[in-house]
Amino acid sequence: MPVFNEDNTIEQMLISSLKNNGWKYVPAEELPRNYSDVMVEPMVKEALIRLNPEIAEEPSRADEVIYKLRTIILSVQAHNLVTQNELFKKMMFETNSYPFGKDGRMIPIRFFGTLTKENLALNEYVVTNQWVYPQAEGGKRLDIVLLINGFPVVIGELKTPVRNAITWLDAASDIAAYEKSIPQMFVTNVFNFGTEGKCYRYGSVNMPVNMWGPWHTPTHKTEGGLADVKISVEDMITPAKVMDIFQFFTMFATDKKYRKYKIICRYQQFEGANLIVDRVVAGYPKKGLIWHFQGSGKSLLMVFAAQKLRMLPELKNPTVVIVDDRIDLETQITATFNASDIPGLASASSKEELIDFFRGDMRKILITTIFKFGEVNGELNPRDNIILMVDEAHRTQEGDLGEKMRTALPNAFFFGLTGTPINRIDKNTFLTFGAEEDRSGYMSKYSFSDSIRDGATLPLHFEPVPVELHVDQDNLDRAFAELTEGLTEAERAELSQKVNMKAIMYNPSRIRKVCEHIAKHYREKIEPNGYKGQVVVYDRECCLMYKKVLDEIMGSNATTIVMDTNNDKEDRYKEFRRDRDAEAKLLDYFREPTSPLKLVIVTSKLLTGFDAPILQAMYLDKPMKDHTLLQAICRTNRTYDQGKTYGLIVDYIGIFDNVAKALDFDENTMKRIITNIEEIKKQFPALLKKCLSYFMGVDRTQEGWEGLMAAQECLPNNKIKDAFAADYRVLNRAYDVLSPDQFLSPYKFDYQWLSRVYESVKPTDGRGGLIWAALGAKTIELVHQNVSVGETKEDEDILSLDADLIDDFLTDRQDAKKKAKKIEINLVAKILKHANEPRFKKLGEKLEELREKHEQGLITSIEFLKLLLDLAKEAVQAEQEVVPVQEVDKGVAALTELFNGVRNQSTPVIVERIVKDIDDIVKIVRFDGWQSTTAGKQEVKKALRSVVWIKYKIKDKDVFDKAYGYIEQYY
């Protein structure tokens, strides 16, 4: 029977595809390098001689360059990998001058042929496999390495295509581990990829694996087999595209904590930016419209396009203009450009600055607003190498703004970008930006479903609220029509604005009910998972009213208002007046998982351009429609962690009673991305039944390890386990969306039972991250409500036996199987309990190897039990050494004593809960030696304050100081 494995399937297919793509295959052992070399130095030297006449006339100069490169590579450490990676790129394309000219003059040298077909042909492109670094014995073995001119620029990790639970995510995790253990191999890296033969994903150095993206072509967007991986690889990993990505589509940025990170383009950004560049280079057509869905990276697309346009010599030093539609330039676009360390940035926030910029013929990247063009008349600059990219094009063509831009810059290129589809009746936008050559109206389109399929954004669910909180606009409109019979349309419209909605939205009784519902919903459904919310209300006055009631229910620290405080003549909103820096600081505070700020109340601010991945729920109590509505609800769709699988809109207005009416776009597309929670309720019983079907005949009321063993025997091999895991994950997502709805009550017992079985059979070595993912917080809480899986006592008799005497003790093979299962279940429980400890991770890997050997018939049940016993003993010993329980207990005991003393009628503290909260939060923020650093002390005090002062309202300084003293002593 033929055997399919990683080597003879995915690896050979990839090498074959890459050979057809212009890469020369050379086996790793035939490359002229030592195992300790990162660069293939003879190839680097040949390229330097080939590309630089000055080095060709004196080849020893190449050695001088190579020594310098070697220093960058060898001086890298895991913590500064991104910095060294950036330094390497700069040396390749920017700071590459050497004293090789006449009389020692500094001249730039070339490491690569770039841009043109002729230049690219001067490079040497090699693919190799099973590359070993840093030494033959015990070195890491990299599956696929691609070299350009001797530099390893792409590393690929491959996994078997015949096991469901082994996925590209395991390959990506291996790369992440290599970046820590052998960072030298990644200094020259452009990107990495991982595949198991079904899905292909890629990412840049130090990119969290959950952010790795797929690569699709305009005509092929499905995946699930070798043929799909082949299409992705053959489209992305061509010599020309790797060079293009290297030079123009990777960037380095700095986050707000001054940490460097690397950005690489997604396929839709690569496609969209290059379409803009190609039109500018060709000189025709001079416009185009791009629709890329909210949250899929339009700002970065503009950064990549601007970067490439500015670097192309044939464009003769062009001017690139980013036109924003918001007066406040502190937007996502500006932030993205500023964070990306792009040189030559300018901004024009006044009419005078705009005029000076164009009349002065500046050759930079300008960021300005559409409204500034509305203030100028006549021509500003006739040059034809000015390129404008207009953000949210559909909203910015009010009046004659588009016309004014064209008059000011008559020969410029105009590209419009939008995150929402252009409404069918919006002829204006198509007229201004749509090129006749683009049949669909768009030069590039990346839709809702594309974005969700790729994991760039999350699906949206909406949840209707109790009827008494619901504003029935249809009935309201009918009643209003009867009331205002005889008035003109203008009079009715004016009266409607003043009376109709305000009368409802300002109703104190309704506001209280809505706020009570928001607080309850947030505490039960959103907060347990660590996410935050946004409350969208009718107007500024409503902001104040909702804040007042929410303060009473949740405490004043849990909410804040972010609003425009202009035209505030009475100083009603003075308390919430902030400058840009203060607002930015507040929003960063909101983004912090540990901050007590849970809800931001808004009316129009933060509904566009606000990016907070921690935001999951929007409590919507304001009438909106079309672009405004879609942009607002998409604040919740940003990816955050593996637990966040959707954005949630809680609809108090009834907007989503008719999705097609609220969003005047393609109805079927909208239904695919916006799901009513009622639909999930309908599906839940069938999902549960499907999972239970794996365990026909099992008594789900039987407790202890015997009951668990009966369930596990229904999953006899990896194939069935993986199938169960995939079905259970769908059920788990549905449960987390619905919880804690009373609807779940009749299903809770069976769901809890399935969750425990899932935890007990989950691989303990962390493999299969997509199928065997961590459970949601609500499920974990449910599982732990009763005795956790495997918490039966160790069988001391068995553990104390020497493994060599086991044959005498166990004569019955069936008994051996039962004993083995019991020990295995207990061992899994121990490993999962200490999942973050390196020793237990290693034990998990050993257990998985052992399971697989037993399953494949390579060892007998008796041998399996002997080896299990060895692992169990190792686990007991590790638990005693790794977890200093007594020390932790001393701290917990001291804190318990302290808070028992504080307890009285005025502070009804549940001691166990407050001590647990302190224990949990302090363990997260502290680190070894924290007591001797100011930052460490501040972090611990901040964490303690959030529990004692804010959560439990104990404002006694003496209690706080004592609690901190105990923590300093015992933690």
Tab-separated table of C-alpha atoms in Angstrom, residues 540-714:
chain	number	residue	atom	x	y	z
A	540	ARG	CA	-24.272	64.357	22.932
A	541	GLU	CA	-27.003	64.956	25.481
A	542	CYS	CA	-27.765	61.223	25.495
A	543	CYS	CA	-24.067	60.525	26.152
A	544	LEU	CA	-24.393	62.361	29.477
A	545	MET	CA	-27.674	60.644	30.382
A	546	TYR	CA	-26.399	57.119	29.649
A	547	LYS	CA	-23.123	57.782	31.483
A	548	LYS	CA	-25.002	58.907	34.612
A	549	VAL	CA	-27.123	55.721	34.773
A	550	LEU	CA	-24.252	53.381	33.848
A	551	ASP	CA	-22.133	54.978	36.604
A	552	GLU	CA	-24.796	54.041	39.151
A	553	ILE	CA	-24.846	50.430	37.951
A	554	MET	CA	-21.197	49.756	37.022
A	555	GLY	CA	-19.181	52.428	38.831
A	556	SER	CA	-17.727	55.601	37.307
A	557	ASN	CA	-14.403	53.978	36.306
A	558	ALA	CA	-16.077	51.444	34.006
A	559	THR	CA	-17.232	53.975	31.390
A	560	THR	CA	-16.206	57.209	29.721
A	561	ILE	CA	-17.523	59.470	26.953
A	562	VAL	CA	-15.576	60.308	23.810
A	563	MET	CA	-17.304	63.113	21.915
A	564	ASP	CA	-16.739	66.205	19.834
A	565	THR	CA	-16.936	69.117	22.302
A	566	ASN	CA	-16.888	71.937	19.714
A	567	ASN	CA	-19.730	74.489	19.811
A	568	ASP	CA	-20.174	73.865	23.521
A	569	LYS	CA	-21.063	77.405	24.534
A	570	GLU	CA	-22.607	76.399	27.861
A	571	ASP	CA	-19.652	74.167	28.834
A	572	ARG	CA	-22.035	71.223	29.245
A	573	TYR	CA	-19.435	68.776	27.934
A	574	LYS	CA	-16.389	70.387	29.517
A	575	GLU	CA	-15.564	67.292	31.580
A	576	PHE	CA	-14.969	65.325	28.365
A	577	ARG	CA	-12.990	67.978	26.490
A	578	ARG	CA	-9.606	66.491	25.594
A	579	ASP	CA	-6.798	67.431	23.244
A	580	ARG	CA	-5.490	64.861	20.753
A	581	ASP	CA	-2.784	63.512	23.034
A	582	ALA	CA	-5.159	63.091	25.976
A	583	GLU	CA	-7.723	61.323	23.780
A	584	ALA	CA	-5.083	59.018	22.285
A	585	LYS	CA	-3.835	58.188	25.787
A	586	LEU	CA	-7.382	57.433	26.956
A	587	LEU	CA	-8.030	55.114	23.997
A	588	ASP	CA	-4.757	53.276	24.652
A	589	TYR	CA	-5.934	52.844	28.245
A	590	PHE	CA	-9.221	51.410	26.914
A	591	ARG	CA	-7.241	48.946	24.756
A	592	GLU	CA	-5.358	47.622	27.802
A	593	PRO	CA	-6.868	44.278	28.911
A	594	THR	CA	-6.228	45.044	32.593
A	595	SER	CA	-7.655	48.573	32.685
A	596	PRO	CA	-10.992	48.995	34.513
A	597	LEU	CA	-12.390	51.058	31.596
A	598	LYS	CA	-14.889	48.670	29.976
A	599	LEU	CA	-17.278	50.757	27.849
A	600	VAL	CA	-16.791	53.866	25.702
A	601	ILE	CA	-19.956	55.936	25.146
A	602	VAL	CA	-20.054	57.778	21.788
A	603	THR	CA	-22.489	59.389	19.384
A	604	SER	CA	-20.440	60.121	16.258
A	605	LYS	CA	-16.767	59.952	17.257
A	606	LEU	CA	-14.936	56.591	17.034
A	607	LEU	CA	-17.468	55.226	14.532
A	608	THR	CA	-14.911	55.377	11.699
A	609	GLY	CA	-11.163	54.837	11.749
A	610	PHE	CA	-11.102	53.692	15.395
A	611	ASP	CA	-9.127	50.481	15.738
A	612	ALA	CA	-9.360	48.580	19.044
A	613	PRO	CA	-9.103	44.803	18.542
A	614	ILE	CA	-10.206	44.236	22.189
A	615	LEU	CA	-13.603	45.759	21.298
A	616	GLN	CA	-16.165	42.994	20.713
A	617	ALA	CA	-19.625	44.403	21.466
A	618	MET	CA	-21.418	47.470	20.150
A	619	TYR	CA	-24.570	48.493	22.028
A	620	LEU	CA	-26.382	50.343	19.270
A	621	ASP	CA	-29.097	52.816	20.301
A	622	LYS	CA	-28.933	55.302	17.453
A	623	PRO	CA	-30.720	55.214	14.080
A	624	MET	CA	-28.166	54.749	11.257
A	625	LYS	CA	-28.064	53.234	7.800
A	626	ASP	CA	-25.908	52.350	4.810
A	627	HIS	CA	-22.211	53.385	4.894
A	628	THR	CA	-22.425	55.044	8.300
A	629	LEU	CA	-23.988	51.950	9.849
A	630	LEU	CA	-21.629	49.480	8.180
A	631	GLN	CA	-18.544	51.478	9.125
A	632	ALA	CA	-19.769	51.770	12.720
A	633	ILE	CA	-20.530	48.087	13.286
A	634	CYS	CA	-17.182	47.121	11.765
A	635	ARG	CA	-15.412	48.621	14.795
A	636	THR	CA	-16.108	45.207	16.395
A	637	ASN	CA	-14.775	42.969	13.612
A	638	ARG	CA	-11.011	43.266	14.240
A	639	THR	CA	-9.181	40.039	15.067
A	640	TYR	CA	-7.739	39.937	18.584
A	641	ASP	CA	-6.932	36.479	19.922
A	642	GLN	CA	-8.006	32.913	19.169
A	643	GLY	CA	-10.943	33.263	21.524
A	644	LYS	CA	-12.503	36.217	19.692
A	645	THR	CA	-14.425	34.665	16.821
A	646	TYR	CA	-17.043	37.346	16.039
A	647	GLY	CA	-18.105	40.951	16.583
A	648	LEU	CA	-21.463	41.470	18.284
A	649	ILE	CA	-24.047	44.200	17.683
A	650	VAL	CA	-26.786	44.507	20.321
A	651	ASP	CA	-29.557	46.329	18.494
A	652	TYR	CA	-31.910	48.514	20.570
A	653	ILE	CA	-33.323	50.353	17.547
A	654	GLY	CA	-34.483	47.439	15.399
A	655	ILE	CA	-32.097	48.407	12.591
A	656	PHE	CA	-31.367	44.756	11.813
A	657	ASP	CA	-34.991	43.657	11.653
A	658	ASN	CA	-34.449	44.152	7.951
A	659	VAL	CA	-30.756	43.898	7.073
A	660	ALA	CA	-31.355	44.614	3.383
A	661	LYS	CA	-33.248	47.817	4.207
A	662	ALA	CA	-30.653	49.055	6.715
A	663	LEU	CA	-27.736	48.301	4.404
A	664	ASP	CA	-28.631	49.106	0.824
A	665	PHE	CA	-26.009	46.788	-0.629
A	666	ASP	CA	-26.079	43.259	-2.008
A	667	GLU	CA	-28.559	41.433	0.227
A	668	ASN	CA	-27.036	37.954	-0.005
A	669	THR	CA	-23.547	39.231	0.815
A	670	MET	CA	-24.877	41.111	3.821
A	671	LYS	CA	-26.699	38.057	5.137
A	672	ARG	CA	-23.494	36.051	4.903
A	673	ILE	CA	-21.538	38.416	7.113
A	674	ILE	CA	-24.232	39.590	9.514
A	675	THR	CA	-25.854	36.728	11.359
A	676	ASN	CA	-28.837	36.862	13.648
A	677	ILE	CA	-28.181	35.037	16.912
A	678	GLU	CA	-31.648	33.477	16.558
A	679	GLU	CA	-30.238	31.523	13.593
A	680	ILE	CA	-27.473	30.099	15.801
A	681	LYS	CA	-30.088	28.999	18.345
A	682	LYS	CA	-31.874	27.083	15.601
A	683	GLN	CA	-28.644	25.287	14.645
A	684	PHE	CA	-27.435	24.511	18.188
A	685	PRO	CA	-29.456	21.282	18.872
A	686	ALA	CA	-28.238	19.722	15.599
A	687	LEU	CA	-24.608	20.653	16.365
A	688	LEU	CA	-24.901	19.072	19.826
A	689	LYS	CA	-26.524	15.921	18.411
A	690	LYS	CA	-23.705	15.549	15.875
A	691	CYS	CA	-21.066	15.635	18.651
A	692	LEU	CA	-23.003	13.190	20.852
A	693	SER	CA	-23.316	10.750	17.921
A	694	TYR	CA	-19.668	9.772	18.477
A	695	PHE	CA	-20.631	8.261	21.857
A	696	MET	CA	-23.619	6.041	21.115
A	697	GLY	CA	-24.422	3.768	24.063
A	698	VAL	CA	-22.136	5.571	26.549
A	699	ASP	CA	-23.673	6.269	29.978
A	700	ARG	CA	-23.090	10.019	30.384
A	701	THR	CA	-24.133	9.916	34.059
A	702	GLN	CA	-21.247	7.609	35.057
A	703	GLU	CA	-18.663	9.592	37.009
A	704	GLY	CA	-14.921	9.199	37.545
A	705	TRP	CA	-12.287	7.893	35.209
A	706	GLU	CA	-14.296	4.790	34.298
A	707	GLY	CA	-17.009	6.961	32.701
A	708	LEU	CA	-14.367	9.017	30.889
A	709	MET	CA	-12.613	5.868	29.689
A	710	ALA	CA	-15.870	4.588	28.158
A	711	ALA	CA	-16.153	7.858	26.214
A	712	GLN	CA	-12.517	7.779	25.091
A	713	GLU	CA	-12.924	4.247	23.743
A	714	CYS	CA	-15.427	5.672	21.232
